[in-house]
Coordinates of C-alpha atoms and ligand atoms in Angstrom, one line a residue:
M1 CA 27.4 9.6 72.3
S2 CA 31.0 10.3 71.4
K3 CA 31.9 13.8 70.3
S4 CA 34.9 12.6 68.2
G5 CA 33.9 13.2 64.7
H6 CA 31.1 10.7 64.2
S7 CA 28.8 10.8 61.3
Q8 CA 25.7 13.0 61.3
R9 CA 23.1 10.3 61.4
V10 CA 24.6 8.9 64.5
K11 CA 24.4 12.3 66.3
L12 CA 20.7 12.6 65.6
L13 CA 19.9 9.6 67.6
P14 CA 18.7 9.7 71.2
N15 CA 21.5 9.5 73.6
H16 CA 20.8 6.2 75.3
R17 CA 23.6 4.3 76.9
A18 CA 22.2 1.0 75.7
H19 CA 23.2 2.0 72.2
D20 CA 26.6 3.6 73.0
A21 CA 28.9 1.1 71.2
R22 CA 32.0 3.1 72.0
H23 CA 31.3 2.9 75.7
L24 CA 30.6 -0.9 75.4
I25 CA 33.9 -1.5 73.5
Q26 CA 35.9 0.6 76.0
R27 CA 34.5 -1.5 78.9
W28 CA 35.6 -4.6 77.1
R29 CA 39.1 -3.2 76.7
V30 CA 39.4 -2.4 80.4
L31 CA 38.0 -5.9 81.3
A32 CA 40.3 -7.6 78.9
R33 CA 43.4 -6.0 80.6
G34 CA 42.2 -7.2 84.0
A35 CA 41.4 -10.7 82.7
E36 CA 44.7 -11.0 80.8
C37 CA 42.9 -11.4 77.5
R38 CA 44.1 -10.3 74.1
V39 CA 42.0 -7.8 72.1
K40 CA 42.2 -7.9 68.3
V41 CA 40.6 -5.4 66.0
L42 CA 39.0 -7.6 63.3
C43 CA 38.0 -4.6 61.1
V44 CA 36.8 -1.0 61.4
A45 CA 33.2 -0.4 60.4
D46 CA 32.3 3.2 59.8
E47 CA 34.9 4.4 62.3
L48 CA 33.9 1.9 65.0
P49 CA 36.3 -1.1 65.7
V50 CA 34.9 -4.6 65.6
I51 CA 36.9 -6.4 68.3
A52 CA 37.6 -10.0 69.2
V53 CA 38.7 -11.0 72.7
E54 CA 40.8 -14.1 73.4
S55 CA 41.6 -15.5 76.8
R56 CA 45.1 -16.7 77.5
A57 CA 44.1 -20.4 77.3
A58 CA 42.3 -19.9 74.0
H59 CA 45.4 -18.2 72.6
E60 CA 47.5 -21.2 73.6
G61 CA 45.1 -23.5 71.7
V62 CA 43.0 -25.0 74.5
P63 CA 39.6 -25.8 72.9
A64 CA 37.4 -22.8 73.6
V65 CA 33.9 -21.7 74.4
Y66 CA 32.9 -19.2 71.7
L67 CA 30.6 -16.3 72.7
S68 CA 29.2 -13.6 70.5
S69 CA 26.7 -10.8 70.5
G70 CA 25.8 -7.6 68.7
V71 CA 25.3 -9.1 65.3
H72 CA 22.0 -7.3 65.2
G73 CA 22.2 -3.7 66.6
D74 CA 18.6 -3.5 67.7
E75 CA 19.2 -6.2 70.3
P76 CA 21.1 -4.4 73.0
G77 CA 20.1 -6.8 75.8
A78 CA 22.4 -9.4 74.2
A79 CA 25.5 -7.2 73.9
W80 CA 25.1 -5.8 77.5
G81 CA 24.3 -9.2 78.8
L82 CA 27.6 -10.6 77.5
L83 CA 29.6 -7.7 78.9
T84 CA 27.8 -8.1 82.3
W85 CA 28.5 -11.8 82.4
A86 CA 32.2 -11.1 81.6
E87 CA 32.6 -8.4 84.2
K88 CA 31.0 -10.8 86.8
H89 CA 33.3 -13.7 85.8
V90 CA 36.8 -12.2 85.3
H91 CA 38.3 -15.1 87.2
D92 CA 36.8 -17.6 84.8
L93 CA 38.1 -15.6 81.8
K94 CA 41.6 -15.6 83.3
R95 CA 41.5 -19.4 83.8
G96 CA 39.3 -20.8 81.1
S97 CA 39.4 -20.9 77.3
F98 CA 37.2 -18.3 75.6
L99 CA 36.9 -16.7 72.2
I100 CA 34.6 -13.7 72.4
A101 CA 33.1 -11.4 69.7
P102 CA 31.6 -8.8 72.0
C103 CA 29.8 -6.7 69.3
L104 CA 30.1 -7.7 65.7
N105 CA 27.9 -4.9 64.4
P106 CA 28.8 -1.8 66.5
V107 CA 27.4 0.6 64.0
G108 CA 24.0 -1.2 64.1
L109 CA 24.1 -0.9 67.9
T110 CA 24.7 2.8 67.7
L111 CA 22.0 3.3 65.2
N112 CA 19.6 0.8 66.8
T113 CA 19.2 -1.1 63.5
R114 CA 19.3 -4.8 62.7
T115 CA 21.6 -4.1 59.8
D116 CA 25.0 -2.5 59.7
H117 CA 26.1 0.8 58.1
R118 CA 25.8 -0.7 54.6
G119 CA 22.2 -1.9 55.3
I120 CA 23.4 -5.5 55.4
D121 CA 22.2 -8.1 57.8
I122 CA 25.5 -9.7 58.6
N123 CA 23.9 -12.8 59.9
R124 CA 23.4 -13.8 56.3
R125 CA 27.1 -13.1 55.4
F126 CA 29.1 -15.4 57.6
H127 CA 30.0 -17.7 54.6
D128 CA 31.5 -14.7 52.7
A129 CA 35.3 -14.5 53.0
E130 CA 35.1 -11.1 51.1
D131 CA 32.7 -9.5 53.5
L132 CA 34.1 -6.5 55.5
T133 CA 33.2 -8.0 58.9
C134 CA 32.7 -11.7 58.2
G135 CA 35.9 -12.2 56.2
P136 CA 38.1 -11.1 59.1
W137 CA 35.9 -13.0 61.5
Q138 CA 36.5 -16.2 59.4
R139 CA 40.2 -15.7 59.4
W140 CA 40.1 -15.1 63.2
I141 CA 38.2 -18.4 64.0
T142 CA 39.8 -20.6 61.4
K143 CA 41.7 -23.5 62.9
K144 CA 40.6 -22.5 66.4
A145 CA 39.4 -25.5 68.4
M146 CA 36.0 -25.0 69.9
R147 CA 33.9 -26.9 72.4
F148 CA 30.7 -25.1 71.9
G149 CA 29.4 -21.7 70.7
L150 CA 26.8 -19.4 72.1
C151 CA 25.3 -16.7 69.9
L152 CA 23.2 -14.1 71.8
H153 CA 20.2 -12.4 70.2
E154 CA 16.9 -10.8 70.9
D155 CA 13.5 -11.1 69.2
Y156 CA 10.9 -8.3 69.1
D157 CA 8.1 -10.9 68.5
G158 CA 9.4 -12.9 71.4
Q159 CA 6.9 -13.7 74.2
G160 CA 9.6 -15.2 76.5
I161 CA 13.0 -16.7 76.2
Y162 CA 13.9 -19.4 73.7
L163 CA 16.8 -21.0 72.0
Y164 CA 17.9 -22.8 68.9
E165 CA 20.2 -25.7 69.4
L166 CA 22.3 -27.1 66.6
N167 CA 23.7 -30.4 67.7
H168 CA 24.4 -33.7 66.1
A169 CA 24.1 -35.6 69.4
R170 CA 21.1 -37.6 70.3
Q171 CA 20.7 -35.8 73.7
T172 CA 19.5 -32.2 73.8
A173 CA 20.7 -29.8 76.5
G174 CA 18.2 -27.1 75.5
H175 CA 15.4 -27.9 78.0
D176 CA 17.8 -28.0 81.0
I177 CA 19.3 -24.7 80.0
I178 CA 15.9 -23.0 79.5
E179 CA 14.7 -24.4 82.8
R180 CA 17.6 -22.7 84.6
C181 CA 16.8 -19.4 83.0
S182 CA 13.1 -19.5 83.4
R183 CA 13.2 -17.9 86.9
V184 CA 14.4 -14.7 85.2
I185 CA 12.0 -14.8 82.1
A186 CA 9.6 -17.6 81.4
P187 CA 10.0 -19.6 78.2
D188 CA 8.2 -18.4 75.0
P189 CA 5.0 -20.4 74.9
R190 CA 4.7 -20.4 71.0
K191 CA 4.6 -23.8 69.3
N192 CA 5.9 -22.3 66.1
I193 CA 8.6 -19.7 66.0
D194 CA 9.7 -18.3 62.7
G195 CA 8.3 -21.3 60.9
Q196 CA 10.1 -23.8 63.1
R197 CA 8.6 -26.2 65.7
A198 CA 9.3 -25.1 69.2
K199 CA 8.6 -26.9 72.5
G200 CA 9.0 -25.1 75.8
G201 CA 11.2 -22.5 74.3
V202 CA 13.5 -25.0 72.6
I203 CA 14.0 -25.4 68.8
R204 CA 16.3 -28.2 67.9
R205 CA 18.1 -29.0 64.7
R206 CA 20.4 -32.0 64.1
T207 CA 20.9 -31.1 60.4
L208 CA 22.0 -27.8 58.9
P209 CA 19.3 -25.6 57.3
T210 CA 19.7 -25.4 53.5
H211 CA 16.9 -22.9 52.6
L212 CA 18.6 -19.7 53.7
P213 CA 19.9 -17.0 51.3
G214 CA 23.2 -16.7 53.3
M215 CA 24.8 -18.3 56.3
P216 CA 24.1 -17.2 59.9
E217 CA 27.0 -17.2 62.3
T218 CA 25.8 -20.3 64.2
V219 CA 25.7 -22.4 61.0
E220 CA 29.1 -21.2 59.8
L221 CA 30.5 -22.0 63.2
H222 CA 29.0 -25.5 63.1
Q223 CA 30.4 -26.1 59.6
R224 CA 33.8 -25.0 60.8
G225 CA 33.9 -27.7 63.4
C226 CA 32.1 -26.3 66.4
P227 CA 30.2 -29.4 67.5
L228 CA 27.4 -27.6 69.3
T229 CA 25.9 -24.2 68.9
V230 CA 23.1 -22.5 70.8
T231 CA 21.4 -19.3 69.8
F232 CA 19.6 -17.6 72.6
E233 CA 16.8 -15.0 72.2
T234 CA 15.3 -12.7 74.8
P235 CA 12.1 -10.8 74.1
S236 CA 13.1 -7.2 73.3
E237 CA 9.7 -5.8 74.4
F238 CA 10.6 -6.8 78.0
D239 CA 12.6 -4.3 80.2
L240 CA 16.3 -4.1 79.4
D241 CA 17.6 -5.0 82.9
T242 CA 15.6 -8.2 83.0
R243 CA 16.8 -9.1 79.5
V244 CA 20.4 -8.5 80.5
R245 CA 19.9 -10.7 83.6
A246 CA 18.4 -13.5 81.4
Q247 CA 21.4 -13.3 79.0
V248 CA 23.8 -13.6 81.9
K249 CA 21.9 -16.6 83.4
F250 CA 21.9 -18.2 80.0
I251 CA 25.7 -18.1 79.6
E252 CA 26.1 -19.3 83.2
S253 CA 23.7 -22.2 82.6
C254 CA 25.4 -23.3 79.4
L255 CA 28.7 -23.3 81.1
E256 CA 27.3 -25.5 83.9
V257 CA 25.3 -27.8 81.7
L258 CA 27.5 -28.1 78.6
A259 CA 30.8 -28.0 80.3
A260 CA 29.7 -30.9 82.5
S261 CA 28.5 -33.0 79.5
Ligands
ZN1 ZN1 19.3 -11.2 66.2

């Protein structure tokens, strides 16, 4: 935990590296320098920067792969999985087009909470141009061309890995992706996940949900022209290293399957 003037409630938390958002952000800054990526500070949330990382090709306007994690702070496997993937694939970051939001809720990660420092679940605020985090996020991604988007999460009710695919196309890529990741963690066997029909760890939507009180990141991305979004969930009761490995495998699998299609 940082000694540099952080708020009292943060200091009271157990000092576990998985929730050290400052360390995570610092690793991203070092990585971005090596991979010739730009780092933007979208906003500062309770003294912690919310950063966005753009590869050189993305900055030049080549249609990008969008990657994000850390929307929910109690899902550290997603944030560390994304960093681990990036550190393993510096060469791809140098060459390819990537827009990355490494940790959209750093205060939540520090506090190990789903919500941010305001008690807000930002995954219901992505439609809101006035929001502290989601407003700058909207201005960052507006007019950026995207090929597909991957939103990384974890689920404490999860019994295995699963994904939500939001895709207008007839073909689904979800089963192929889950199959490739299933050697790390088996698919969630539930047939109903959060009130939605699931099959072999895949929940598929071809139309946008309309019943939600506010917009999740994945829906907002889709509405802003990203043709395909996949939300991935690892089961947060499983051990952290295995969850991180599953997240890395998920990103690698999507890049293989979706980039080829
Ligand atoms: Zn989540």
